[in-house]
Amino acid sequence: MDSEQRRRYQIAMVSTYYPETSFFDNVVMPDGTEQSQGSDILTLLHTGKVFIVNSRKRNGLILYKRYHAEFAGPGAAVGGEYDCDCQRALPIGNLSLLTPESYEERQKAYLIRRQWIRLIKQITENPVPQQRVQKILDQFEQYFPLETVANLPDVAFALLVGVLPQTVKIVRRLGSGVEGRFNY
């Protein structure tokens, strides 16, 4: 198969799963309700100012970018030029954003944001999609209440670890024993 045919085939596959990437319009929660989340937060992030996710609370933000999502946990910097491409923001927990009071505080927040990105990167390095999903779910369940994690949409986890939302749905339904059921 030549490269032009292969590229058209890949584009067709993506558009079948996500026609016009419309899943950013509303977030469908596991209970079936649709919510337009984070528009006020998104407006705040697009002001160009830098904020810090309060490190004294169990809160965070899932920042939807064009083709992936990033998690900014407690202590992480958000906003500024770093998140100008953010298309949606999903708050987790009782979100509290602070303004850095010094250059050092801002630099520390950027370093923490980098650590959160590295954690997600380590998870995505696993070649088995179901194991990536299980690992990100485990990480979130260690930090946030189970009910909070259960209410997060499948697409959020899918974009964090580079899998299809259907994969997240299957892993959530079948639990941690799912990796043995798939032979790729």
JSON list of C-alpha atoms in Angstrom, two decimals:
[
{"chain": "A", "resi": 1, "resn": "MET", "atom": "CA", "xyz": [0.00, 0.00, 0.00]},
{"chain": "A", "resi": 2, "resn": "ASP", "atom": "CA", "xyz": [1.57, 3.29, -1.01]},
{"chain": "A", "resi": 3, "resn": "SER", "atom": "CA", "xyz": [1.85, 6.13, 1.48]},
{"chain": "A", "resi": 4, "resn": "GLU", "atom": "CA", "xyz": [-0.93, 8.27, -0.08]},
{"chain": "A", "resi": 5, "resn": "GLN", "atom": "CA", "xyz": [-3.44, 5.41, 0.08]},
{"chain": "A", "resi": 6, "resn": "ARG", "atom": "CA", "xyz": [-2.37, 4.60, 3.62]},
{"chain": "A", "resi": 7, "resn": "ARG", "atom": "CA", "xyz": [-2.80, 8.23, 4.71]},
{"chain": "A", "resi": 8, "resn": "ARG", "atom": "CA", "xyz": [-6.33, 8.36, 3.22]},
{"chain": "A", "resi": 9, "resn": "TYR", "atom": "CA", "xyz": [-7.17, 5.10, 4.99]},
{"chain": "A", "resi": 10, "resn": "GLN", "atom": "CA", "xyz": [-5.95, 6.48, 8.33]},
{"chain": "A", "resi": 11, "resn": "ILE", "atom": "CA", "xyz": [-7.93, 9.70, 7.88]},
{"chain": "A", "resi": 12, "resn": "ALA", "atom": "CA", "xyz": [-11.05, 7.69, 7.08]},
{"chain": "A", "resi": 13, "resn": "MET", "atom": "CA", "xyz": [-10.56, 5.62, 10.24]},
{"chain": "A", "resi": 14, "resn": "VAL", "atom": "CA", "xyz": [-10.23, 8.69, 12.43]},
{"chain": "A", "resi": 15, "resn": "SER", "atom": "CA", "xyz": [-13.26, 10.41, 10.92]},
{"chain": "A", "resi": 16, "resn": "THR", "atom": "CA", "xyz": [-15.33, 7.26, 11.51]},
{"chain": "A", "resi": 17, "resn": "TYR", "atom": "CA", "xyz": [-14.59, 7.38, 15.22]},
{"chain": "A", "resi": 18, "resn": "TYR", "atom": "CA", "xyz": [-14.70, 11.14, 15.69]},
{"chain": "A", "resi": 19, "resn": "PRO", "atom": "CA", "xyz": [-16.67, 12.89, 12.95]},
{"chain": "A", "resi": 20, "resn": "GLU", "atom": "CA", "xyz": [-15.46, 16.51, 12.94]},
{"chain": "A", "resi": 21, "resn": "THR", "atom": "CA", "xyz": [-14.05, 15.98, 16.46]},
{"chain": "A", "resi": 22, "resn": "SER", "atom": "CA", "xyz": [-17.39, 17.14, 17.85]},
{"chain": "A", "resi": 23, "resn": "PHE", "atom": "CA", "xyz": [-16.84, 15.45, 21.20]},
{"chain": "A", "resi": 24, "resn": "PHE", "atom": "CA", "xyz": [-15.49, 18.76, 22.52]},
{"chain": "A", "resi": 25, "resn": "ASP", "atom": "CA", "xyz": [-18.90, 20.48, 22.31]},
{"chain": "A", "resi": 26, "resn": "ASN", "atom": "CA", "xyz": [-20.36, 18.76, 25.36]},
{"chain": "A", "resi": 27, "resn": "VAL", "atom": "CA", "xyz": [-18.99, 16.27, 27.82]},
{"chain": "A", "resi": 28, "resn": "VAL", "atom": "CA", "xyz": [-21.14, 13.17, 28.18]},
{"chain": "A", "resi": 29, "resn": "MET", "atom": "CA", "xyz": [-20.88, 11.89, 31.72]},
{"chain": "A", "resi": 30, "resn": "PRO", "atom": "CA", "xyz": [-21.08, 8.14, 32.50]},
{"chain": "A", "resi": 31, "resn": "ASP", "atom": "CA", "xyz": [-24.67, 8.55, 33.71]},
{"chain": "A", "resi": 32, "resn": "GLY", "atom": "CA", "xyz": [-25.64, 9.84, 30.25]},
{"chain": "A", "resi": 33, "resn": "THR", "atom": "CA", "xyz": [-26.08, 13.51, 31.11]},
{"chain": "A", "resi": 34, "resn": "GLU", "atom": "CA", "xyz": [-24.44, 16.14, 28.95]},
{"chain": "A", "resi": 35, "resn": "GLN", "atom": "CA", "xyz": [-22.58, 19.02, 30.51]},
{"chain": "A", "resi": 36, "resn": "SER", "atom": "CA", "xyz": [-20.87, 22.04, 29.08]},
{"chain": "A", "resi": 37, "resn": "GLN", "atom": "CA", "xyz": [-17.97, 22.15, 31.50]},
{"chain": "A", "resi": 38, "resn": "GLY", "atom": "CA", "xyz": [-15.31, 24.63, 32.26]},
{"chain": "A", "resi": 39, "resn": "SER", "atom": "CA", "xyz": [-16.32, 27.55, 30.02]},
{"chain": "A", "resi": 40, "resn": "ASP", "atom": "CA", "xyz": [-15.59, 30.06, 32.81]},
{"chain": "A", "resi": 41, "resn": "ILE", "atom": "CA", "xyz": [-12.30, 28.34, 33.56]},
{"chain": "A", "resi": 42, "resn": "LEU", "atom": "CA", "xyz": [-11.42, 28.27, 29.88]},
{"chain": "A", "resi": 43, "resn": "THR", "atom": "CA", "xyz": [-12.10, 31.99, 29.61]},
{"chain": "A", "resi": 44, "resn": "LEU", "atom": "CA", "xyz": [-9.85, 32.54, 32.60]},
{"chain": "A", "resi": 45, "resn": "LEU", "atom": "CA", "xyz": [-7.08, 30.41, 31.06]},
{"chain": "A", "resi": 46, "resn": "HIS", "atom": "CA", "xyz": [-7.26, 32.34, 27.80]},
{"chain": "A", "resi": 47, "resn": "THR", "atom": "CA", "xyz": [-6.62, 35.69, 29.52]},
{"chain": "A", "resi": 48, "resn": "GLY", "atom": "CA", "xyz": [-2.91, 34.97, 29.30]},
{"chain": "A", "resi": 49, "resn": "LYS", "atom": "CA", "xyz": [-2.42, 35.04, 33.05]},
{"chain": "A", "resi": 50, "resn": "VAL", "atom": "CA", "xyz": [-0.70, 32.19, 34.87]},
{"chain": "A", "resi": 51, "resn": "PHE", "atom": "CA", "xyz": [-2.47, 30.46, 37.74]},
{"chain": "A", "resi": 52, "resn": "ILE", "atom": "CA", "xyz": [-1.53, 27.66, 40.11]},
{"chain": "A", "resi": 53, "resn": "VAL", "atom": "CA", "xyz": [-3.80, 24.76, 41.00]},
{"chain": "A", "resi": 54, "resn": "ASN", "atom": "CA", "xyz": [-4.07, 24.97, 44.79]},
{"chain": "A", "resi": 55, "resn": "SER", "atom": "CA", "xyz": [-1.69, 22.40, 46.27]},
{"chain": "A", "resi": 56, "resn": "ARG", "atom": "CA", "xyz": [-3.57, 22.28, 49.58]},
{"chain": "A", "resi": 57, "resn": "LYS", "atom": "CA", "xyz": [-6.66, 20.70, 48.03]},
{"chain": "A", "resi": 58, "resn": "ARG", "atom": "CA", "xyz": [-7.38, 17.52, 46.13]},
{"chain": "A", "resi": 59, "resn": "ASN", "atom": "CA", "xyz": [-8.25, 19.20, 42.86]},
{"chain": "A", "resi": 60, "resn": "GLY", "atom": "CA", "xyz": [-7.01, 19.53, 39.34]},
{"chain": "A", "resi": 61, "resn": "LEU", "atom": "CA", "xyz": [-7.83, 20.26, 35.74]},
{"chain": "A", "resi": 62, "resn": "ILE", "atom": "CA", "xyz": [-7.98, 18.10, 32.67]},
{"chain": "A", "resi": 63, "resn": "LEU", "atom": "CA", "xyz": [-7.04, 20.41, 29.83]},
{"chain": "A", "resi": 64, "resn": "TYR", "atom": "CA", "xyz": [-8.33, 19.30, 26.45]},
{"chain": "A", "resi": 65, "resn": "LYS", "atom": "CA", "xyz": [-6.02, 20.22, 23.62]},
{"chain": "A", "resi": 66, "resn": "ARG", "atom": "CA", "xyz": [-6.70, 19.53, 19.93]},
{"chain": "A", "resi": 67, "resn": "TYR", "atom": "CA", "xyz": [-5.55, 15.89, 19.84]},
{"chain": "A", "resi": 68, "resn": "HIS", "atom": "CA", "xyz": [-4.81, 15.04, 23.46]},
{"chain": "A", "resi": 69, "resn": "ALA", "atom": "CA", "xyz": [-5.47, 16.08, 27.03]},
{"chain": "A", "resi": 70, "resn": "GLU", "atom": "CA", "xyz": [-3.16, 17.04, 29.86]},
{"chain": "A", "resi": 71, "resn": "PHE", "atom": "CA", "xyz": [-3.70, 16.79, 33.59]},
{"chain": "A", "resi": 72, "resn": "ALA", "atom": "CA", "xyz": [-2.66, 19.71, 35.78]},
{"chain": "A", "resi": 73, "resn": "GLY", "atom": "CA", "xyz": [-2.76, 18.53, 39.37]},
{"chain": "A", "resi": 74, "resn": "PRO", "atom": "CA", "xyz": [-2.15, 20.32, 42.65]},
{"chain": "A", "resi": 75, "resn": "GLY", "atom": "CA", "xyz": [0.72, 22.78, 42.49]},
{"chain": "A", "resi": 76, "resn": "ALA", "atom": "CA", "xyz": [0.81, 22.90, 38.69]},
{"chain": "A", "resi": 77, "resn": "ALA", "atom": "CA", "xyz": [0.84, 26.06, 36.61]},
{"chain": "A", "resi": 78, "resn": "VAL", "atom": "CA", "xyz": [-2.04, 26.57, 34.18]},
{"chain": "A", "resi": 79, "resn": "GLY", "atom": "CA", "xyz": [-2.83, 29.32, 31.72]},
{"chain": "A", "resi": 80, "resn": "GLY", "atom": "CA", "xyz": [-0.40, 31.76, 30.19]},
{"chain": "A", "resi": 81, "resn": "GLU", "atom": "CA", "xyz": [1.00, 30.99, 26.76]},
{"chain": "A", "resi": 82, "resn": "TYR", "atom": "CA", "xyz": [1.32, 27.33, 27.74]},
{"chain": "A", "resi": 83, "resn": "ASP", "atom": "CA", "xyz": [-2.44, 26.69, 27.56]},
{"chain": "A", "resi": 84, "resn": "CYS", "atom": "CA", "xyz": [-3.51, 29.16, 24.86]},
{"chain": "A", "resi": 85, "resn": "ASP", "atom": "CA", "xyz": [-4.43, 26.15, 22.66]},
{"chain": "A", "resi": 86, "resn": "CYS", "atom": "CA", "xyz": [-6.70, 24.69, 25.34]},
{"chain": "A", "resi": 87, "resn": "GLN", "atom": "CA", "xyz": [-10.17, 23.92, 23.92]},
{"chain": "A", "resi": 88, "resn": "ARG", "atom": "CA", "xyz": [-11.92, 22.73, 27.08]},
{"chain": "A", "resi": 89, "resn": "ALA", "atom": "CA", "xyz": [-11.15, 22.54, 30.77]},
{"chain": "A", "resi": 90, "resn": "LEU", "atom": "CA", "xyz": [-12.63, 19.89, 33.03]},
{"chain": "A", "resi": 91, "resn": "PRO", "atom": "CA", "xyz": [-12.30, 20.68, 36.73]},
{"chain": "A", "resi": 92, "resn": "ILE", "atom": "CA", "xyz": [-11.79, 17.78, 39.13]},
{"chain": "A", "resi": 93, "resn": "GLY", "atom": "CA", "xyz": [-12.69, 18.13, 42.78]},
{"chain": "A", "resi": 94, "resn": "ASN", "atom": "CA", "xyz": [-13.35, 21.53, 44.27]},
{"chain": "A", "resi": 95, "resn": "LEU", "atom": "CA", "xyz": [-11.06, 23.47, 41.93]},
{"chain": "A", "resi": 96, "resn": "SER", "atom": "CA", "xyz": [-9.11, 26.33, 43.44]},
{"chain": "A", "resi": 97, "resn": "LEU", "atom": "CA", "xyz": [-6.77, 28.45, 41.31]},
{"chain": "A", "resi": 98, "resn": "LEU", "atom": "CA", "xyz": [-4.26, 30.79, 42.90]},
{"chain": "A", "resi": 99, "resn": "THR", "atom": "CA", "xyz": [-2.17, 33.61, 41.44]},
{"chain": "A", "resi": 100, "resn": "PRO", "atom": "CA", "xyz": [1.58, 33.16, 41.88]},
{"chain": "A", "resi": 101, "resn": "GLU", "atom": "CA", "xyz": [3.02, 35.88, 44.10]},
{"chain": "A", "resi": 102, "resn": "SER", "atom": "CA", "xyz": [6.64, 35.63, 43.02]},
{"chain": "A", "resi": 103, "resn": "TYR", "atom": "CA", "xyz": [8.84, 34.53, 40.16]},
{"chain": "A", "resi": 104, "resn": "GLU", "atom": "CA", "xyz": [10.09, 31.59, 42.24]},
{"chain": "A", "resi": 105, "resn": "GLU", "atom": "CA", "xyz": [6.55, 30.43, 42.98]},
{"chain": "A", "resi": 106, "resn": "ARG", "atom": "CA", "xyz": [5.73, 30.57, 39.28]},
{"chain": "A", "resi": 107, "resn": "GLN", "atom": "CA", "xyz": [8.85, 28.60, 38.34]},
{"chain": "A", "resi": 108, "resn": "LYS", "atom": "CA", "xyz": [8.06, 25.95, 40.94]},
{"chain": "A", "resi": 109, "resn": "ALA", "atom": "CA", "xyz": [4.53, 25.64, 39.53]},
{"chain": "A", "resi": 110, "resn": "TYR", "atom": "CA", "xyz": [5.93, 25.10, 36.02]},
{"chain": "A", "resi": 111, "resn": "LEU", "atom": "CA", "xyz": [8.22, 22.37, 37.34]},
{"chain": "A", "resi": 112, "resn": "ILE", "atom": "CA", "xyz": [5.27, 20.66, 39.03]},
{"chain": "A", "resi": 113, "resn": "ARG", "atom": "CA", "xyz": [3.24, 20.88, 35.81]},
{"chain": "A", "resi": 114, "resn": "ARG", "atom": "CA", "xyz": [6.14, 19.16, 34.06]},
{"chain": "A", "resi": 115, "resn": "GLN", "atom": "CA", "xyz": [6.10, 16.39, 36.68]},
{"chain": "A", "resi": 116, "resn": "TRP", "atom": "CA", "xyz": [2.40, 15.77, 36.06]},
{"chain": "A", "resi": 117, "resn": "ILE", "atom": "CA", "xyz": [3.11, 15.58, 32.31]},
{"chain": "A", "resi": 118, "resn": "ARG", "atom": "CA", "xyz": [5.95, 13.12, 32.93]},
{"chain": "A", "resi": 119, "resn": "LEU", "atom": "CA", "xyz": [3.67, 10.90, 35.04]},
{"chain": "A", "resi": 120, "resn": "ILE", "atom": "CA", "xyz": [1.14, 10.68, 32.20]},
{"chain": "A", "resi": 121, "resn": "LYS", "atom": "CA", "xyz": [3.99, 10.11, 29.71]},
{"chain": "A", "resi": 122, "resn": "GLN", "atom": "CA", "xyz": [5.21, 7.12, 31.73]},
{"chain": "A", "resi": 123, "resn": "ILE", "atom": "CA", "xyz": [1.73, 5.65, 31.61]},
{"chain": "A", "resi": 124, "resn": "THR", "atom": "CA", "xyz": [1.41, 6.17, 27.84]},
{"chain": "A", "resi": 125, "resn": "GLU", "atom": "CA", "xyz": [4.69, 4.39, 27.17]},
{"chain": "A", "resi": 126, "resn": "ASN", "atom": "CA", "xyz": [2.94, 1.08, 27.88]},
{"chain": "A", "resi": 127, "resn": "PRO", "atom": "CA", "xyz": [2.15, -0.45, 24.45]},
{"chain": "A", "resi": 128, "resn": "VAL", "atom": "CA", "xyz": [-1.05, -2.18, 25.65]},
{"chain": "A", "resi": 129, "resn": "PRO", "atom": "CA", "xyz": [-4.00, 0.27, 25.54]},
{"chain": "A", "resi": 130, "resn": "GLN", "atom": "CA", "xyz": [-6.04, -1.52, 28.20]},
{"chain": "A", "resi": 131, "resn": "GLN", "atom": "CA", "xyz": [-3.11, -1.43, 30.62]},
{"chain": "A", "resi": 132, "resn": "ARG", "atom": "CA", "xyz": [-2.65, 2.31, 30.01]},
{"chain": "A", "resi": 133, "resn": "VAL", "atom": "CA", "xyz": [-6.31, 2.89, 30.83]},
{"chain": "A", "resi": 134, "resn": "GLN", "atom": "CA", "xyz": [-6.14, 0.76, 33.97]},
{"chain": "A", "resi": 135, "resn": "LYS", "atom": "CA", "xyz": [-3.00, 2.56, 35.15]},
{"chain": "A", "resi": 136, "resn": "ILE", "atom": "CA", "xyz": [-4.47, 6.06, 34.69]},
{"chain": "A", "resi": 137, "resn": "LEU", "atom": "CA", "xyz": [-7.67, 4.97, 36.43]},
{"chain": "A", "resi": 138, "resn": "ASP", "atom": "CA", "xyz": [-5.61, 3.54, 39.30]},
{"chain": "A", "resi": 139, "resn": "GLN", "atom": "CA", "xyz": [-3.62, 6.78, 39.61]},
{"chain": "A", "resi": 140, "resn": "PHE", "atom": "CA", "xyz": [-6.76, 8.92, 39.71]},
{"chain": "A", "resi": 141, "resn": "GLU", "atom": "CA", "xyz": [-8.48, 6.56, 42.17]},
{"chain": "A", "resi": 142, "resn": "GLN", "atom": "CA", "xyz": [-5.49, 6.80, 44.53]},
{"chain": "A", "resi": 143, "resn": "TYR", "atom": "CA", "xyz": [-5.75, 10.56, 44.63]},
{"chain": "A", "resi": 144, "resn": "PHE", "atom": "CA", "xyz": [-9.44, 11.40, 44.16]},
{"chain": "A", "resi": 145, "resn": "PRO", "atom": "CA", "xyz": [-12.57, 9.84, 45.69]},
{"chain": "A", "resi": 146, "resn": "LEU", "atom": "CA", "xyz": [-13.89, 6.86, 43.71]},
{"chain": "A", "resi": 147, "resn": "GLU", "atom": "CA", "xyz": [-17.16, 8.67, 43.03]},
{"chain": "A", "resi": 148, "resn": "THR", "atom": "CA", "xyz": [-15.30, 11.62, 41.50]},
{"chain": "A", "resi": 149, "resn": "VAL", "atom": "CA", "xyz": [-13.29, 9.33, 39.20]},
{"chain": "A", "resi": 150, "resn": "ALA", "atom": "CA", "xyz": [-16.41, 7.36, 38.24]},
{"chain": "A", "resi": 151, "resn": "ASN", "atom": "CA", "xyz": [-18.10, 10.59, 37.14]},
{"chain": "A", "resi": 152, "resn": "LEU", "atom": "CA", "xyz": [-15.28, 11.65, 34.83]},
{"chain": "A", "resi": 153, "resn": "PRO", "atom": "CA", "xyz": [-16.07, 11.02, 31.15]},
{"chain": "A", "resi": 154, "resn": "ASP", "atom": "CA", "xyz": [-14.39, 8.21, 29.21]},
{"chain": "A", "resi": 155, "resn": "VAL", "atom": "CA", "xyz": [-13.12, 10.65, 26.60]},
{"chain": "A", "resi": 156, "resn": "ALA", "atom": "CA", "xyz": [-11.08, 12.51, 29.24]},
{"chain": "A", "resi": 157, "resn": "PHE", "atom": "CA", "xyz": [-9.09, 9.39, 30.15]},
{"chain": "A", "resi": 158, "resn": "ALA", "atom": "CA", "xyz": [-8.90, 8.36, 26.48]},
{"chain": "A", "resi": 159, "resn": "LEU", "atom": "CA", "xyz": [-7.27, 11.64, 25.51]},
{"chain": "A", "resi": 160, "resn": "LEU", "atom": "CA", "xyz": [-4.90, 11.52, 28.48]},
{"chain": "A", "resi": 161, "resn": "VAL", "atom": "CA", "xyz": [-3.40, 8.13, 27.55]},
{"chain": "A", "resi": 162, "resn": "GLY", "atom": "CA", "xyz": [-4.00, 7.93, 23.80]},
{"chain": "A", "resi": 163, "resn": "VAL", "atom": "CA", "xyz": [-6.74, 5.34, 23.46]},
{"chain": "A", "resi": 164, "resn": "LEU", "atom": "CA", "xyz": [-10.28, 5.30, 22.13]},
{"chain": "A", "resi": 165, "resn": "PRO", "atom": "CA", "xyz": [-13.11, 6.17, 24.53]},
{"chain": "A", "resi": 166, "resn": "GLN", "atom": "CA", "xyz": [-14.54, 2.70, 23.84]},
{"chain": "A", "resi": 167, "resn": "THR", "atom": "CA", "xyz": [-11.41, 1.18, 25.36]},
{"chain": "A", "resi": 168, "resn": "VAL", "atom": "CA", "xyz": [-11.91, 3.19, 28.55]},
{"chain": "A", "resi": 169, "resn": "LYS", "atom": "CA", "xyz": [-15.53, 2.10, 28.69]},
{"chain": "A", "resi": 170, "resn": "ILE", "atom": "CA", "xyz": [-14.57, -1.58, 28.36]},
{"chain": "A", "resi": 171, "resn": "VAL", "atom": "CA", "xyz": [-11.85, -1.36, 31.02]},
{"chain": "A", "resi": 172, "resn": "ARG", "atom": "CA", "xyz": [-14.19, 0.44, 33.41]},
{"chain": "A", "resi": 173, "resn": "ARG", "atom": "CA", "xyz": [-16.87, -2.18, 32.87]},
{"chain": "A", "resi": 174, "resn": "LEU", "atom": "CA", "xyz": [-14.63, -5.26, 33.05]},
{"chain": "A", "resi": 175, "resn": "GLY", "atom": "CA", "xyz": [-12.11, -4.04, 35.63]},
{"chain": "A", "resi": 176, "resn": "SER", "atom": "CA", "xyz": [-8.42, -4.84, 36.00]},
{"chain": "A", "resi": 177, "resn": "GLY", "atom": "CA", "xyz": [-8.63, -8.35, 34.53]},
{"chain": "A", "resi": 178, "resn": "VAL", "atom": "CA", "xyz": [-9.28, -6.94, 31.06]},
{"chain": "A", "resi": 179, "resn": "GLU", "atom": "CA", "xyz": [-5.73, -7.14, 29.66]},
{"chain": "A", "resi": 180, "resn": "GLY", "atom": "CA", "xyz": [-5.81, -10.93, 29.53]},
{"chain": "A", "resi": 181, "resn": "ARG", "atom": "CA", "xyz": [-8.94, -10.89, 27.39]},
{"chain": "A", "resi": 182, "resn": "PHE", "atom": "CA", "xyz": [-7.35, -9.17, 24.45]},
{"chain": "A", "resi": 183, "resn": "ASN", "atom": "CA", "xyz": [-4.75, -10.90, 22.32]},
{"chain": "A", "resi": 184, "resn": "TYR", "atom": "CA", "xyz": [-3.11, -8.50, 19.90]}
]
